Amino acid sequence: MTQTTADAATGKPTETDELVHLTDDQLPMILVVSQKLRNFVDLVGRFGSWFAMPLILITAFDLLIRKTGKGQVWLVENVSPYFGSTLLQELEWHSHTVLFCLVLGFGYIWNTHVRVDLVRETLKFRKKAWIEFIGLNIFLIPFTCVIVYFAFVYAYDSWSINREAGCGWYECGEVSASLVGLSHRWIIKLTLAFGLVVVLIAGIAVWLEMAMVLFGPQNLRFHLSTIEWPEAEGSTIEGKERLDLDQAPDELERRAKALAAQNASAAN
């Protein structure tokens, strides 16, 4: 095997090729579509991450007023039934569900999901790309399509329960099994279905990237979501840039110099 053939097998450009780092304006249509899908998944994930805040606040508030005893009873009777412990706990579960569902695709496009990399991390670049591509074709995309279908059936069944002729589309439907629980269960179940659709979109975005990597020109460089280019391997970990302690500036020393310069300036 010649050096040129070996480089092609590992995904590295040959000696006659020059790396071309594509800007956003230079991306071919397949990567433009991938980038737009990725941006949508990123937006949904960032929105979903904010549900960590109500989850924490509601949980802390529930624990606090539960210890007040009669104080919680007074709040329920005089302020709002939503101060009841059952309602608060169900709001906690729903907040957790929204948070979990909306960040699933976000975790994939930023390569922060759980991987078992004992074998994969030792493979060459193109073998990693083939594993990702085959995994998307055989597992992620088909399986997600199936569970998206059943998730929408699950939400529709919840919406259609107890639906009488006079009910508006936003009324009736499944309610909590608890007499003092939340209504409109179909909303949270629809959120589950939507979150799975976002996972499917994330899978398609990465599929387009892998198709370009495997079947496109080998000297083109663009953003990759789940693997690293051969020349950049080891520079990131879990989607974040790896910190090189030998080259990283000493933060304490930098602050000491800045403080000394500030004091010297004040003295003058």
mmCIF file of C-alpha atoms in Angstrom:
data_model
loop_
_atom_site.group_PDB
_atom_site.id
_atom_site.type_symbol
_atom_site.label_atom_id
_atom_site.label_comp_id
_atom_site.label_asym_id
_atom_site.label_seq_id
_atom_site.Cartn_x
_atom_site.Cartn_y
_atom_site.Cartn_z
ATOM 1 C CA MET A 1 0.000 0.000 0.000
ATOM 2 C CA THR A 2 1.397 3.383 -0.998
ATOM 3 C CA GLN A 3 1.401 6.413 1.288
ATOM 4 C CA THR A 4 -1.290 8.055 -0.846
ATOM 5 C CA THR A 5 -3.553 5.016 -0.545
ATOM 6 C CA ALA A 6 -2.921 4.800 3.194
ATOM 7 C CA ASP A 7 -3.829 8.457 3.690
ATOM 8 C CA ALA A 8 -7.055 8.028 1.773
ATOM 9 C CA ALA A 9 -7.989 5.053 3.930
ATOM 10 C CA THR A 10 -7.563 7.040 7.137
ATOM 11 C CA GLY A 11 -9.380 10.107 5.900
ATOM 12 C CA LYS A 12 -6.253 12.237 5.646
ATOM 13 C CA PRO A 13 -5.763 14.311 2.491
ATOM 14 C CA THR A 14 -3.071 13.117 0.098
ATOM 15 C CA GLU A 15 0.175 15.004 -0.406
ATOM 16 C CA THR A 16 -1.236 16.697 -3.526
ATOM 17 C CA ASP A 17 -4.316 17.958 -1.683
ATOM 18 C CA GLU A 18 -4.513 21.163 0.315
ATOM 19 C CA LEU A 19 -6.921 21.442 3.206
ATOM 20 C CA VAL A 20 -9.818 23.765 2.453
ATOM 21 C CA HIS A 21 -11.652 25.040 5.529
ATOM 22 C CA LEU A 22 -15.105 25.956 4.323
ATOM 23 C CA THR A 23 -16.801 29.101 5.613
ATOM 24 C CA ASP A 24 -20.569 29.313 6.040
ATOM 25 C CA ASP A 25 -20.866 30.930 2.602
ATOM 26 C CA GLN A 26 -18.888 28.133 0.926
ATOM 27 C CA LEU A 27 -20.824 25.165 2.309
ATOM 28 C CA PRO A 28 -22.446 22.877 -0.289
ATOM 29 C CA MET A 29 -26.215 22.454 -0.061
ATOM 30 C CA ILE A 30 -26.011 19.170 1.853
ATOM 31 C CA LEU A 31 -24.030 20.885 4.629
ATOM 32 C CA VAL A 32 -26.243 23.976 4.563
ATOM 33 C CA VAL A 33 -29.247 21.741 5.270
ATOM 34 C CA SER A 34 -27.295 19.904 7.961
ATOM 35 C CA GLN A 35 -26.294 23.188 9.601
ATOM 36 C CA LYS A 36 -29.873 24.503 9.596
ATOM 37 C CA LEU A 37 -31.156 21.287 11.154
ATOM 38 C CA ARG A 38 -28.369 21.416 13.722
ATOM 39 C CA ASN A 39 -29.183 25.031 14.581
ATOM 40 C CA PHE A 40 -32.826 24.095 15.162
ATOM 41 C CA VAL A 41 -31.850 21.215 17.460
ATOM 42 C CA ASP A 42 -29.441 23.511 19.297
ATOM 43 C CA LEU A 43 -32.162 26.143 19.777
ATOM 44 C CA VAL A 44 -34.646 23.586 21.131
ATOM 45 C CA GLY A 45 -32.024 22.140 23.472
ATOM 46 C CA ARG A 46 -31.053 25.530 24.875
ATOM 47 C CA PHE A 47 -34.724 26.353 25.428
ATOM 48 C CA GLY A 48 -35.313 22.999 27.123
ATOM 49 C CA SER A 49 -32.320 23.443 29.420
ATOM 50 C CA TRP A 50 -34.109 26.372 31.103
ATOM 51 C CA PHE A 51 -36.624 23.924 32.560
ATOM 52 C CA ALA A 52 -33.928 22.950 35.041
ATOM 53 C CA MET A 53 -34.739 26.216 36.796
ATOM 54 C CA PRO A 54 -38.462 25.555 37.511
ATOM 55 C CA LEU A 55 -37.573 21.966 38.371
ATOM 56 C CA ILE A 56 -35.164 23.134 41.086
ATOM 57 C CA LEU A 57 -37.383 25.952 42.351
ATOM 58 C CA ILE A 58 -40.579 23.876 42.502
ATOM 59 C CA THR A 59 -38.782 21.010 44.243
ATOM 60 C CA ALA A 60 -37.217 23.335 46.814
ATOM 61 C CA PHE A 61 -40.520 25.159 47.359
ATOM 62 C CA ASP A 62 -42.420 21.881 47.759
ATOM 63 C CA LEU A 63 -39.965 20.674 50.396
ATOM 64 C CA LEU A 64 -40.117 24.008 52.197
ATOM 65 C CA ILE A 65 -43.891 24.389 52.501
ATOM 66 C CA ARG A 66 -44.386 20.693 53.211
ATOM 67 C CA LYS A 67 -42.560 21.277 56.480
ATOM 68 C CA THR A 68 -44.916 24.119 57.424
ATOM 69 C CA GLY A 69 -47.886 21.778 57.900
ATOM 70 C CA LYS A 70 -50.881 24.046 58.427
ATOM 71 C CA GLY A 71 -49.205 26.746 56.374
ATOM 72 C CA GLN A 72 -49.493 24.619 53.226
ATOM 73 C CA VAL A 73 -53.162 23.894 53.990
ATOM 74 C CA TRP A 74 -53.807 27.643 54.316
ATOM 75 C CA LEU A 75 -52.096 28.329 50.974
ATOM 76 C CA VAL A 76 -54.190 25.666 49.244
ATOM 77 C CA GLU A 77 -57.467 26.919 50.718
ATOM 78 C CA ASN A 78 -56.854 30.667 50.403
ATOM 79 C CA VAL A 79 -54.375 31.220 47.583
ATOM 80 C CA SER A 80 -54.350 28.421 44.993
ATOM 81 C CA PRO A 81 -54.794 24.637 44.845
ATOM 82 C CA TYR A 82 -51.452 24.529 43.010
ATOM 83 C CA PHE A 83 -49.748 24.798 46.393
ATOM 84 C CA GLY A 84 -50.922 21.269 47.146
ATOM 85 C CA SER A 85 -48.103 18.751 47.434
ATOM 86 C CA THR A 86 -49.540 16.439 44.748
ATOM 87 C CA LEU A 87 -49.772 19.203 42.169
ATOM 88 C CA LEU A 88 -46.284 20.445 42.978
ATOM 89 C CA GLN A 89 -44.832 16.952 42.642
ATOM 90 C CA GLU A 90 -46.518 16.449 39.284
ATOM 91 C CA LEU A 91 -45.176 19.827 38.131
ATOM 92 C CA GLU A 92 -41.725 18.574 39.139
ATOM 93 C CA TRP A 93 -42.168 15.425 37.058
ATOM 94 C CA HIS A 94 -43.441 17.403 34.083
ATOM 95 C CA SER A 95 -40.552 19.881 34.278
ATOM 96 C CA HIS A 96 -38.109 16.987 34.370
ATOM 97 C CA THR A 97 -39.842 15.378 31.378
ATOM 98 C CA VAL A 98 -39.627 18.563 29.294
ATOM 99 C CA LEU A 99 -35.992 19.078 30.270
ATOM 100 C CA PHE A 100 -35.045 15.499 29.399
ATOM 101 C CA CYS A 101 -36.983 15.294 26.133
ATOM 102 C CA LEU A 102 -35.859 18.598 24.641
ATOM 103 C CA VAL A 103 -32.136 18.112 25.283
ATOM 104 C CA LEU A 104 -31.833 14.584 23.861
ATOM 105 C CA GLY A 105 -31.029 15.792 20.342
ATOM 106 C CA PHE A 106 -28.917 18.640 21.741
ATOM 107 C CA GLY A 107 -26.703 16.113 23.536
ATOM 108 C CA TYR A 108 -26.180 14.175 20.309
ATOM 109 C CA ILE A 109 -25.153 17.072 18.068
ATOM 110 C CA TRP A 110 -22.697 18.277 20.734
ATOM 111 C CA ASN A 111 -21.348 14.751 21.281
ATOM 112 C CA THR A 112 -22.091 14.849 25.022
ATOM 113 C CA HIS A 113 -24.298 11.759 25.097
ATOM 114 C CA VAL A 114 -23.062 8.513 26.631
ATOM 115 C CA ARG A 115 -20.777 6.431 24.418
ATOM 116 C CA VAL A 116 -18.928 3.186 25.091
ATOM 117 C CA ASP A 117 -15.663 4.144 23.390
ATOM 118 C CA LEU A 118 -13.358 1.295 24.382
ATOM 119 C CA VAL A 119 -13.216 0.130 20.752
ATOM 120 C CA ARG A 120 -14.316 3.170 18.772
ATOM 121 C CA GLU A 121 -11.681 5.535 20.162
ATOM 122 C CA THR A 122 -8.847 3.300 18.884
ATOM 123 C CA LEU A 123 -10.112 3.258 15.292
ATOM 124 C CA LYS A 124 -9.024 5.399 12.372
ATOM 125 C CA PHE A 125 -11.061 8.407 11.289
ATOM 126 C CA ARG A 126 -12.920 6.830 8.368
ATOM 127 C CA LYS A 127 -13.774 3.749 10.396
ATOM 128 C CA LYS A 128 -15.311 6.019 13.039
ATOM 129 C CA ALA A 129 -17.260 7.780 10.290
ATOM 130 C CA TRP A 130 -18.490 4.450 8.890
ATOM 131 C CA ILE A 131 -19.587 3.297 12.353
ATOM 132 C CA GLU A 132 -21.503 6.551 12.833
ATOM 133 C CA PHE A 133 -23.041 6.339 9.357
ATOM 134 C CA ILE A 134 -24.074 2.689 9.649
ATOM 135 C CA GLY A 135 -25.357 3.219 13.187
ATOM 136 C CA LEU A 136 -27.547 6.083 11.980
ATOM 137 C CA ASN A 137 -28.897 4.031 9.060
ATOM 138 C CA ILE A 138 -29.590 0.834 10.981
ATOM 139 C CA PHE A 139 -30.298 1.968 14.524
ATOM 140 C CA LEU A 140 -30.903 5.645 15.378
ATOM 141 C CA ILE A 141 -33.015 6.861 12.452
ATOM 142 C CA PRO A 142 -35.234 3.748 11.969
ATOM 143 C CA PHE A 143 -35.708 3.193 15.711
ATOM 144 C CA THR A 144 -36.518 6.864 16.316
ATOM 145 C CA CYS A 145 -39.087 6.830 13.496
ATOM 146 C CA VAL A 146 -40.818 3.879 15.161
ATOM 147 C CA ILE A 147 -40.925 5.401 18.624
ATOM 148 C CA VAL A 148 -41.997 8.805 17.228
ATOM 149 C CA TYR A 149 -45.019 7.078 15.694
ATOM 150 C CA PHE A 150 -45.952 5.341 18.942
ATOM 151 C CA ALA A 151 -45.264 8.518 20.948
ATOM 152 C CA PHE A 152 -47.794 10.450 18.855
ATOM 153 C CA VAL A 153 -50.302 7.603 19.232
ATOM 154 C CA TYR A 154 -49.634 7.748 22.977
ATOM 155 C CA ALA A 155 -50.316 11.519 23.025
ATOM 156 C CA TYR A 156 -53.397 11.216 20.800
ATOM 157 C CA ASP A 157 -54.902 8.515 23.013
ATOM 158 C CA SER A 158 -54.343 10.760 26.024
ATOM 159 C CA TRP A 159 -56.041 13.668 24.195
ATOM 160 C CA SER A 160 -59.061 11.564 23.135
ATOM 161 C CA ILE A 161 -59.835 10.072 26.577
ATOM 162 C CA ASN A 162 -63.052 11.407 28.199
ATOM 163 C CA ARG A 163 -63.682 13.628 25.173
ATOM 164 C CA GLU A 164 -67.340 14.478 24.983
ATOM 165 C CA ALA A 165 -69.169 16.198 22.143
ATOM 166 C CA GLY A 166 -69.145 19.626 23.810
ATOM 167 C CA CYS A 167 -65.411 19.673 24.626
ATOM 168 C CA GLY A 168 -63.095 22.118 22.888
ATOM 169 C CA TRP A 169 -59.883 20.738 21.411
ATOM 170 C CA TYR A 170 -57.945 22.017 24.425
ATOM 171 C CA GLU A 171 -60.440 20.701 26.983
ATOM 172 C CA CYS A 172 -61.183 17.262 28.456
ATOM 173 C CA GLY A 173 -58.692 14.482 27.745
ATOM 174 C CA GLU A 174 -56.692 12.420 30.222
ATOM 175 C CA VAL A 175 -56.252 13.746 33.752
ATOM 176 C CA SER A 176 -54.063 12.679 36.647
ATOM 177 C CA ALA A 177 -54.928 9.453 38.438
ATOM 178 C CA SER A 178 -54.947 11.544 41.606
ATOM 179 C CA LEU A 179 -58.153 13.447 42.387
ATOM 180 C CA VAL A 180 -56.077 16.554 43.111
ATOM 181 C CA GLY A 181 -53.582 16.094 40.269
ATOM 182 C CA LEU A 182 -53.013 17.954 37.013
ATOM 183 C CA SER A 183 -55.237 17.779 33.950
ATOM 184 C CA HIS A 184 -54.241 17.924 30.247
ATOM 185 C CA ARG A 185 -51.870 14.969 30.424
ATOM 186 C CA TRP A 186 -51.758 14.931 26.617
ATOM 187 C CA ILE A 187 -49.606 18.078 26.623
ATOM 188 C CA ILE A 188 -46.684 16.477 28.424
ATOM 189 C CA LYS A 189 -47.056 13.323 26.315
ATOM 190 C CA LEU A 190 -47.001 15.446 23.165
ATOM 191 C CA THR A 191 -43.790 17.044 24.450
ATOM 192 C CA LEU A 192 -42.266 13.565 24.595
ATOM 193 C CA ALA A 193 -43.203 12.992 20.955
ATOM 194 C CA PHE A 194 -41.800 16.395 19.940
ATOM 195 C CA GLY A 195 -38.531 15.687 21.759
ATOM 196 C CA LEU A 196 -38.144 12.442 19.824
ATOM 197 C CA VAL A 197 -38.763 14.304 16.556
ATOM 198 C CA VAL A 198 -35.897 16.625 17.522
ATOM 199 C CA VAL A 199 -33.688 13.554 18.077
ATOM 200 C CA LEU A 200 -34.615 12.363 14.586
ATOM 201 C CA ILE A 201 -33.711 15.770 13.139
ATOM 202 C CA ALA A 202 -30.372 15.631 14.959
ATOM 203 C CA GLY A 203 -29.739 12.185 13.479
ATOM 204 C CA ILE A 204 -30.474 13.449 9.965
ATOM 205 C CA ALA A 205 -28.132 16.415 10.483
ATOM 206 C CA VAL A 206 -25.273 14.123 11.517
ATOM 207 C CA TRP A 207 -26.136 11.664 8.706
ATOM 208 C CA LEU A 208 -25.639 14.453 6.152
ATOM 209 C CA GLU A 209 -22.270 15.296 7.709
ATOM 210 C CA MET A 210 -21.136 11.662 7.603
ATOM 211 C CA ALA A 211 -22.301 11.290 3.991
ATOM 212 C CA MET A 212 -20.160 14.294 3.037
ATOM 213 C CA VAL A 213 -17.190 12.915 4.988
ATOM 214 C CA LEU A 214 -17.374 9.462 3.396
ATOM 215 C CA PHE A 215 -18.397 10.287 -0.165
ATOM 216 C CA GLY A 216 -17.276 13.891 -0.629
ATOM 217 C CA PRO A 217 -13.807 15.392 -1.299
ATOM 218 C CA GLN A 218 -11.315 14.385 1.367
ATOM 219 C CA ASN A 219 -9.590 17.771 1.568
ATOM 220 C CA LEU A 220 -12.670 19.744 2.651
ATOM 221 C CA ARG A 221 -12.974 20.697 6.303
ATOM 222 C CA PHE A 222 -16.167 21.796 8.035
ATOM 223 C CA HIS A 223 -17.812 21.425 11.427
ATOM 224 C CA LEU A 224 -18.348 17.844 12.587
ATOM 225 C CA SER A 225 -20.748 17.053 15.418
ATOM 226 C CA THR A 226 -19.739 13.602 16.615
ATOM 227 C CA ILE A 227 -16.191 12.877 15.404
ATOM 228 C CA GLU A 228 -12.980 14.844 14.926
ATOM 229 C CA TRP A 229 -10.961 15.368 11.775
ATOM 230 C CA PRO A 230 -7.722 13.308 11.734
ATOM 231 C CA GLU A 231 -5.489 16.341 12.296
ATOM 232 C CA ALA A 232 -7.624 17.465 15.273
ATOM 233 C CA GLU A 233 -7.972 14.136 17.092
ATOM 234 C CA GLY A 234 -7.459 14.460 20.824
ATOM 235 C CA SER A 235 -8.124 18.201 20.836
ATOM 236 C CA THR A 236 -11.629 17.854 22.315
ATOM 237 C CA ILE A 237 -13.337 15.697 24.894
ATOM 238 C CA GLU A 238 -17.116 15.231 25.098
ATOM 239 C CA GLY A 239 -17.610 17.987 22.549
ATOM 240 C CA LYS A 240 -15.493 20.527 24.469
ATOM 241 C CA GLU A 241 -11.986 21.768 23.714
ATOM 242 C CA ARG A 242 -9.394 19.844 25.707
ATOM 243 C CA LEU A 243 -7.304 22.014 28.038
ATOM 244 C CA ASP A 244 -3.554 21.663 27.620
ATOM 245 C CA LEU A 245 -2.124 22.462 31.054
ATOM 246 C CA ASP A 246 1.392 22.883 29.656
ATOM 247 C CA GLN A 247 0.267 25.684 27.353
ATOM 248 C CA ALA A 248 -2.591 27.147 29.389
ATOM 249 C CA PRO A 249 -1.779 30.453 31.115
ATOM 250 C CA ASP A 250 -1.348 30.451 34.881
ATOM 251 C CA GLU A 251 -4.529 32.184 36.020
ATOM 252 C CA LEU A 252 -3.136 33.146 39.442
ATOM 253 C CA GLU A 253 -0.037 34.624 37.884
ATOM 254 C CA ARG A 254 -2.102 36.526 35.322
ATOM 255 C CA ARG A 255 -4.330 37.994 38.042
ATOM 256 C CA ALA A 256 -1.292 38.918 40.166
ATOM 257 C CA LYS A 257 0.268 40.784 37.241
ATOM 258 C CA ALA A 258 -3.000 42.557 36.485
ATOM 259 C CA LEU A 259 -3.375 43.584 40.138
ATOM 260 C CA ALA A 260 0.217 44.816 40.262
ATOM 261 C CA ALA A 261 -0.292 46.835 37.081
ATOM 262 C CA GLN A 262 -3.502 48.285 38.512
ATOM 263 C CA ASN A 263 -1.764 49.281 41.760
ATOM 264 C CA ALA A 264 1.118 50.826 39.841
ATOM 265 C CA SER A 265 -1.316 52.805 37.719
ATOM 266 C CA ALA A 266 -3.177 54.009 40.822
ATOM 267 C CA ALA A 267 0.096 55.048 42.498
ATOM 268 C CA ASN A 268 1.064 57.173 39.498
#
